[in-house]
Amino acid sequence: MNDERIEEIGENHLATSAKTPLRADAFAISDEEKINKIQESVKDILHTLGMDLEDDSIQGTPKRVAKAFVNEIFMGLNPANMPKASTFDNNYNYGEMLVEKNIVVYSTCEHHLLPIIGRAHVAYISNGKVIGLSKMNRIVEYFAKRPQVQERLTMQVVQAMQEALGTDDVACVIDAKHLCVNSRGIKDIESSTVTSEFGGKFKEKETKKEFLQYLQMETNF
């Protein structure tokens, strides 16, 4: 892949799959081993940039970055961190949509490794099962905490909710700022990206319209 094609993919937000691209041996080494390897790589990057790694302020940066990558920023790569999406019987027989608005999204653009910051809005219609409200937040967090493309993140949240609830009637809209757009390249600090995924009944015009009215958003998807 030449430099021109690499830039084209990054700037046009192309993704290769709805699944996060992981190697088969992604978990062949422990988290501690990954931290040690990443630490050395960060040292090399900072050294190449001309930073003085003996300075008190920056001495601990490689280790801090490595730990943050493995334990926090990219913790969603590890299936062991997938939240247990426990469901319960819908004893109230509540048959309307349930919407969880304004779930904070902190993710990382996989093209430039810069932050994605925004809000997710997730909804479902019960098919006999309900899920704890906080689990919806945790599902969003899990899939956000990895190198991501916003389109893929939106789809992964819906697919995980559908699997947990046993219904196709799930929707997700994400509105987020990408620092790869806001802080570099075009440097447009005002723009944000909106993505959506509608499953089951949410594909129907009236149901979709009702959901988007909850969000006070336009319905021209």
One Martini backbone bead per residue (centre of mass of N, CA, C, O) as a GRO file, in nm:
protein
  221
    1MET     BB    1   0.093   0.038   0.026
    2ASN     BB    2   0.075   0.355  -0.042
    3ASP     BB    3   0.073   0.675   0.071
    4GLU     BB    4  -0.185   0.766  -0.077
    5ARG     BB    5  -0.369   0.533   0.026
    6ILE     BB    6  -0.333   0.581   0.325
    7GLU     BB    7  -0.459   0.868   0.323
    8GLU     BB    8  -0.732   0.795   0.199
    9ILE     BB    9  -0.831   0.616   0.427
   10GLY     BB   10  -0.805   0.820   0.661
   11GLU     BB   11  -0.975   1.066   0.536
   12ASN     BB   12  -1.237   0.866   0.447
   13HIS     BB   13  -1.312   0.648   0.665
   14LEU     BB   14  -1.223   0.364   0.617
   15ALA     BB   15  -1.336   0.024   0.637
   16THR     BB   16  -1.303  -0.338   0.645
   17SER     BB   17  -1.493  -0.398   0.907
   18ALA     BB   18  -1.716  -0.489   1.173
   19LYS     BB   19  -1.450  -0.595   1.272
   20THR     BB   20  -1.188  -0.605   1.461
   21PRO     BB   21  -0.854  -0.607   1.367
   22LEU     BB   22  -0.724  -0.920   1.460
   23ARG     BB   23  -0.502  -1.128   1.553
   24ALA     BB   24  -0.463  -1.458   1.643
   25ASP     BB   25  -0.211  -1.358   1.856
   26ALA     BB   26  -0.316  -1.118   2.051
   27PHE     BB   27  -0.297  -1.329   2.334
   28ALA     BB   28   0.001  -1.463   2.368
   29ILE     BB   29   0.046  -1.230   2.563
   30SER     BB   30   0.068  -1.048   2.826
   31ASP     BB   31   0.005  -0.746   2.960
   32GLU     BB   32   0.289  -0.705   3.077
   33GLU     BB   33   0.438  -0.757   2.812
   34LYS     BB   34   0.305  -0.529   2.655
   35ILE     BB   35   0.403  -0.298   2.831
   36ASN     BB   36   0.706  -0.344   2.784
   37LYS     BB   37   0.702  -0.309   2.475
   38ILE     BB   38   0.566  -0.030   2.457
   39GLN     BB   39   0.769   0.124   2.624
   40GLU     BB   40   1.002   0.095   2.418
   41SER     BB   41   0.855   0.231   2.181
   42VAL     BB   42   0.812   0.507   2.316
   43LYS     BB   43   1.105   0.570   2.362
   44ASP     BB   44   1.178   0.572   2.061
   45ILE     BB   45   0.993   0.800   1.974
   46LEU     BB   46   1.101   1.022   2.166
   47HIS     BB   47   1.393   1.005   2.073
   48THR     BB   48   1.338   1.070   1.771
   49LEU     BB   49   1.208   1.358   1.850
   50GLY     BB   50   1.431   1.465   2.087
   51MET     BB   51   1.391   1.367   2.363
   52ASP     BB   52   1.468   1.381   2.712
   53LEU     BB   53   1.472   1.087   2.910
   54GLU     BB   54   1.616   1.225   3.175
   55ASP     BB   55   1.387   1.383   3.241
   56ASP     BB   56   1.171   1.398   3.498
   57SER     BB   57   0.898   1.439   3.336
   58ILE     BB   58   0.967   1.187   3.107
   59GLN     BB   59   1.065   0.917   3.226
   60GLY     BB   60   0.755   0.792   3.283
   61THR     BB   61   0.600   0.796   3.009
   62PRO     BB   62   0.628   0.512   2.878
   63LYS     BB   63   0.481   0.361   3.109
   64ARG     BB   64   0.220   0.522   3.116
   65VAL     BB   65   0.133   0.468   2.826
   66ALA     BB   66   0.134   0.160   2.833
   67LYS     BB   67  -0.077   0.128   3.060
   68ALA     BB   68  -0.303   0.289   2.923
   69PHE     BB   69  -0.336   0.115   2.674
   70VAL     BB   70  -0.398  -0.164   2.813
   71ASN     BB   71  -0.598  -0.071   3.071
   72GLU     BB   72  -0.774   0.158   2.902
   73ILE     BB   73  -0.784   0.267   2.599
   74PHE     BB   74  -0.752  -0.071   2.499
   75MET     BB   75  -0.934  -0.277   2.674
   76GLY     BB   76  -1.149  -0.368   2.438
   77LEU     BB   77  -0.968  -0.596   2.303
   78ASN     BB   78  -1.036  -0.769   2.552
   79PRO     BB   79  -1.263  -1.020   2.614
   80ALA     BB   80  -1.235  -1.018   2.932
   81ASN     BB   81  -1.384  -0.712   2.934
   82MET     BB   82  -1.653  -0.805   2.881
   83PRO     BB   83  -1.955  -0.739   2.966
   84LYS     BB   84  -2.210  -0.860   3.162
   85ALA     BB   85  -2.528  -0.900   2.998
   86SER     BB   86  -2.766  -0.899   3.196
   87THR     BB   87  -3.092  -1.037   3.209
   88PHE     BB   88  -3.453  -0.978   3.229
   89ASP     BB   89  -3.762  -0.996   3.292
   90ASN     BB   90  -4.059  -0.838   3.162
   91ASN     BB   91  -4.275  -0.777   3.415
   92TYR     BB   92  -4.412  -0.501   3.305
   93ASN     BB   93  -4.474  -0.511   2.998
   94TYR     BB   94  -4.286  -0.327   2.835
   95GLY     BB   95  -4.343  -0.206   2.481
   96GLU     BB   96  -4.155   0.022   2.458
   97MET     BB   97  -3.911   0.222   2.417
   98LEU     BB   98  -3.570   0.231   2.525
   99VAL     BB   99  -3.368   0.517   2.627
  100GLU     BB  100  -3.015   0.590   2.618
  101LYS     BB  101  -2.869   0.889   2.683
  102ASN     BB  102  -2.562   1.031   2.676
  103ILE     BB  103  -2.323   0.844   2.624
  104VAL     BB  104  -2.006   0.837   2.684
  105VAL     BB  105  -1.738   0.889   2.442
  106TYR     BB  106  -1.416   0.718   2.442
  107SER     BB  107  -1.192   0.717   2.176
  108THR     BB  108  -0.992   0.582   1.887
  109CYS     BB  109  -0.844   0.650   1.607
  110GLU     BB  110  -0.704   0.416   1.378
  111HIS     BB  111  -0.549   0.627   1.181
  112HIS     BB  112  -0.410   0.838   1.430
  113LEU     BB  113  -0.445   0.805   1.739
  114LEU     BB  114  -0.700   0.982   1.812
  115PRO     BB  115  -0.952   1.125   1.957
  116ILE     BB  116  -1.290   1.032   2.051
  117ILE     BB  117  -1.570   1.258   2.123
  118GLY     BB  118  -1.895   1.176   2.279
  119ARG     BB  119  -2.228   1.046   2.198
  120ALA     BB  120  -2.460   0.795   2.295
  121HIS     BB  121  -2.765   0.637   2.156
  122VAL     BB  122  -2.974   0.389   2.306
  123ALA     BB  123  -3.211   0.137   2.180
  124TYR     BB  124  -3.507  -0.063   2.279
  125ILE     BB  125  -3.726  -0.350   2.229
  126SER     BB  126  -3.888  -0.570   2.396
  127ASN     BB  127  -3.879  -0.956   2.392
  128GLY     BB  128  -3.890  -1.020   2.731
  129LYS     BB  129  -3.628  -0.850   2.774
  130VAL     BB  130  -3.394  -0.694   2.999
  131ILE     BB  131  -3.152  -0.433   3.073
  132GLY     BB  132  -2.927  -0.284   3.236
  133LEU     BB  133  -2.843   0.037   3.211
  134SER     BB  134  -2.530   0.019   3.267
  135LYS     BB  135  -2.474  -0.192   3.039
  136MET     BB  136  -2.494   0.005   2.806
  137ASN     BB  137  -2.249   0.172   2.883
  138ARG     BB  138  -2.043  -0.069   2.889
  139ILE     BB  139  -2.068  -0.149   2.594
  140VAL     BB  140  -1.971   0.114   2.478
  141GLU     BB  141  -1.698   0.123   2.622
  142TYR     BB  142  -1.575  -0.140   2.518
  143PHE     BB  143  -1.585  -0.061   2.204
  144ALA     BB  144  -1.429   0.216   2.242
  145LYS     BB  145  -1.169   0.063   2.377
  146ARG     BB  146  -1.034   0.115   2.076
  147PRO     BB  147  -0.944   0.104   1.778
  148GLN     BB  148  -1.149   0.318   1.563
  149VAL     BB  149  -1.463   0.330   1.392
  150GLN     BB  150  -1.763   0.472   1.414
  151GLU     BB  151  -1.926   0.275   1.245
  152ARG     BB  152  -1.836   0.020   1.394
  153LEU     BB  153  -1.922   0.096   1.677
  154THR     BB  154  -2.225   0.117   1.619
  155MET     BB  155  -2.259  -0.180   1.527
  156GLN     BB  156  -2.145  -0.326   1.781
  157VAL     BB  157  -2.353  -0.229   1.981
  158VAL     BB  158  -2.601  -0.351   1.844
  159GLN     BB  159  -2.506  -0.648   1.830
  160ALA     BB  160  -2.471  -0.687   2.140
  161MET     BB  161  -2.766  -0.620   2.215
  162GLN     BB  162  -2.904  -0.835   2.042
  163GLU     BB  163  -2.770  -1.077   2.177
  164ALA     BB  164  -2.861  -1.022   2.473
  165LEU     BB  165  -3.189  -0.985   2.398
  166GLY     BB  166  -3.305  -1.138   2.143
  167THR     BB  167  -3.310  -0.881   1.933
  168ASP     BB  168  -3.342  -0.645   1.658
  169ASP     BB  169  -3.459  -0.400   1.847
  170VAL     BB  170  -3.204  -0.186   1.770
  171ALA     BB  171  -3.035   0.132   1.851
  172CYS     BB  172  -2.780   0.371   1.718
  173VAL     BB  173  -2.635   0.693   1.810
  174ILE     BB  174  -2.347   0.891   1.704
  175ASP     BB  175  -2.183   1.189   1.843
  176ALA     BB  176  -1.860   1.307   1.720
  177LYS     BB  177  -1.533   1.402   1.783
  178HIS     BB  178  -1.236   1.438   1.575
  179LEU     BB  179  -0.900   1.507   1.617
  180CYS     BB  180  -0.816   1.447   1.316
  181VAL     BB  181  -0.993   1.708   1.239
  182ASN     BB  182  -0.960   1.931   1.474
  183SER     BB  183  -0.611   1.915   1.506
  184ARG     BB  184  -0.586   1.835   1.200
  185GLY     BB  185  -0.558   1.914   0.891
  186ILE     BB  186  -0.840   2.102   0.868
  187LYS     BB  187  -0.911   2.214   1.158
  188ASP     BB  188  -1.220   2.151   1.256
  189ILE     BB  189  -1.374   2.238   1.560
  190GLU     BB  190  -1.700   2.205   1.489
  191SER     BB  191  -1.711   1.931   1.387
  192SER     BB  192  -1.914   1.632   1.343
  193THR     BB  193  -2.006   1.285   1.383
  194VAL     BB  194  -2.276   1.088   1.241
  195THR     BB  195  -2.412   0.775   1.347
  196SER     BB  196  -2.605   0.476   1.238
  197GLU     BB  197  -2.816   0.200   1.376
  198PHE     BB  198  -3.083  -0.011   1.248
  199GLY     BB  199  -3.309  -0.245   1.397
  200GLY     BB  200  -3.578  -0.375   1.293
  201LYS     BB  201  -3.821  -0.157   1.390
  202PHE     BB  202  -3.615   0.088   1.338
  203LYS     BB  203  -3.660   0.080   1.018
  204GLU     BB  204  -3.911   0.208   1.066
  205LYS     BB  205  -4.025   0.516   1.022
  206GLU     BB  206  -4.181   0.572   1.293
  207THR     BB  207  -3.973   0.457   1.493
  208LYS     BB  208  -3.737   0.630   1.405
  209LYS     BB  209  -3.872   0.902   1.455
  210GLU     BB  210  -3.921   0.866   1.757
  211PHE     BB  211  -3.628   0.833   1.841
  212LEU     BB  212  -3.523   1.107   1.722
  213GLN     BB  213  -3.711   1.280   1.897
  214TYR     BB  214  -3.575   1.213   2.162
  215LEU     BB  215  -3.299   1.356   2.041
  216GLN     BB  216  -3.354   1.608   1.872
  217MET     BB  217  -3.346   1.514   1.566
  218GLU     BB  218  -3.308   1.458   1.260
  219THR     BB  219  -3.476   1.239   0.991
  220ASN     BB  220  -3.236   1.237   0.746
  221PHE     BB  221  -3.120   0.916   0.704
   0.00000   0.00000   0.00000
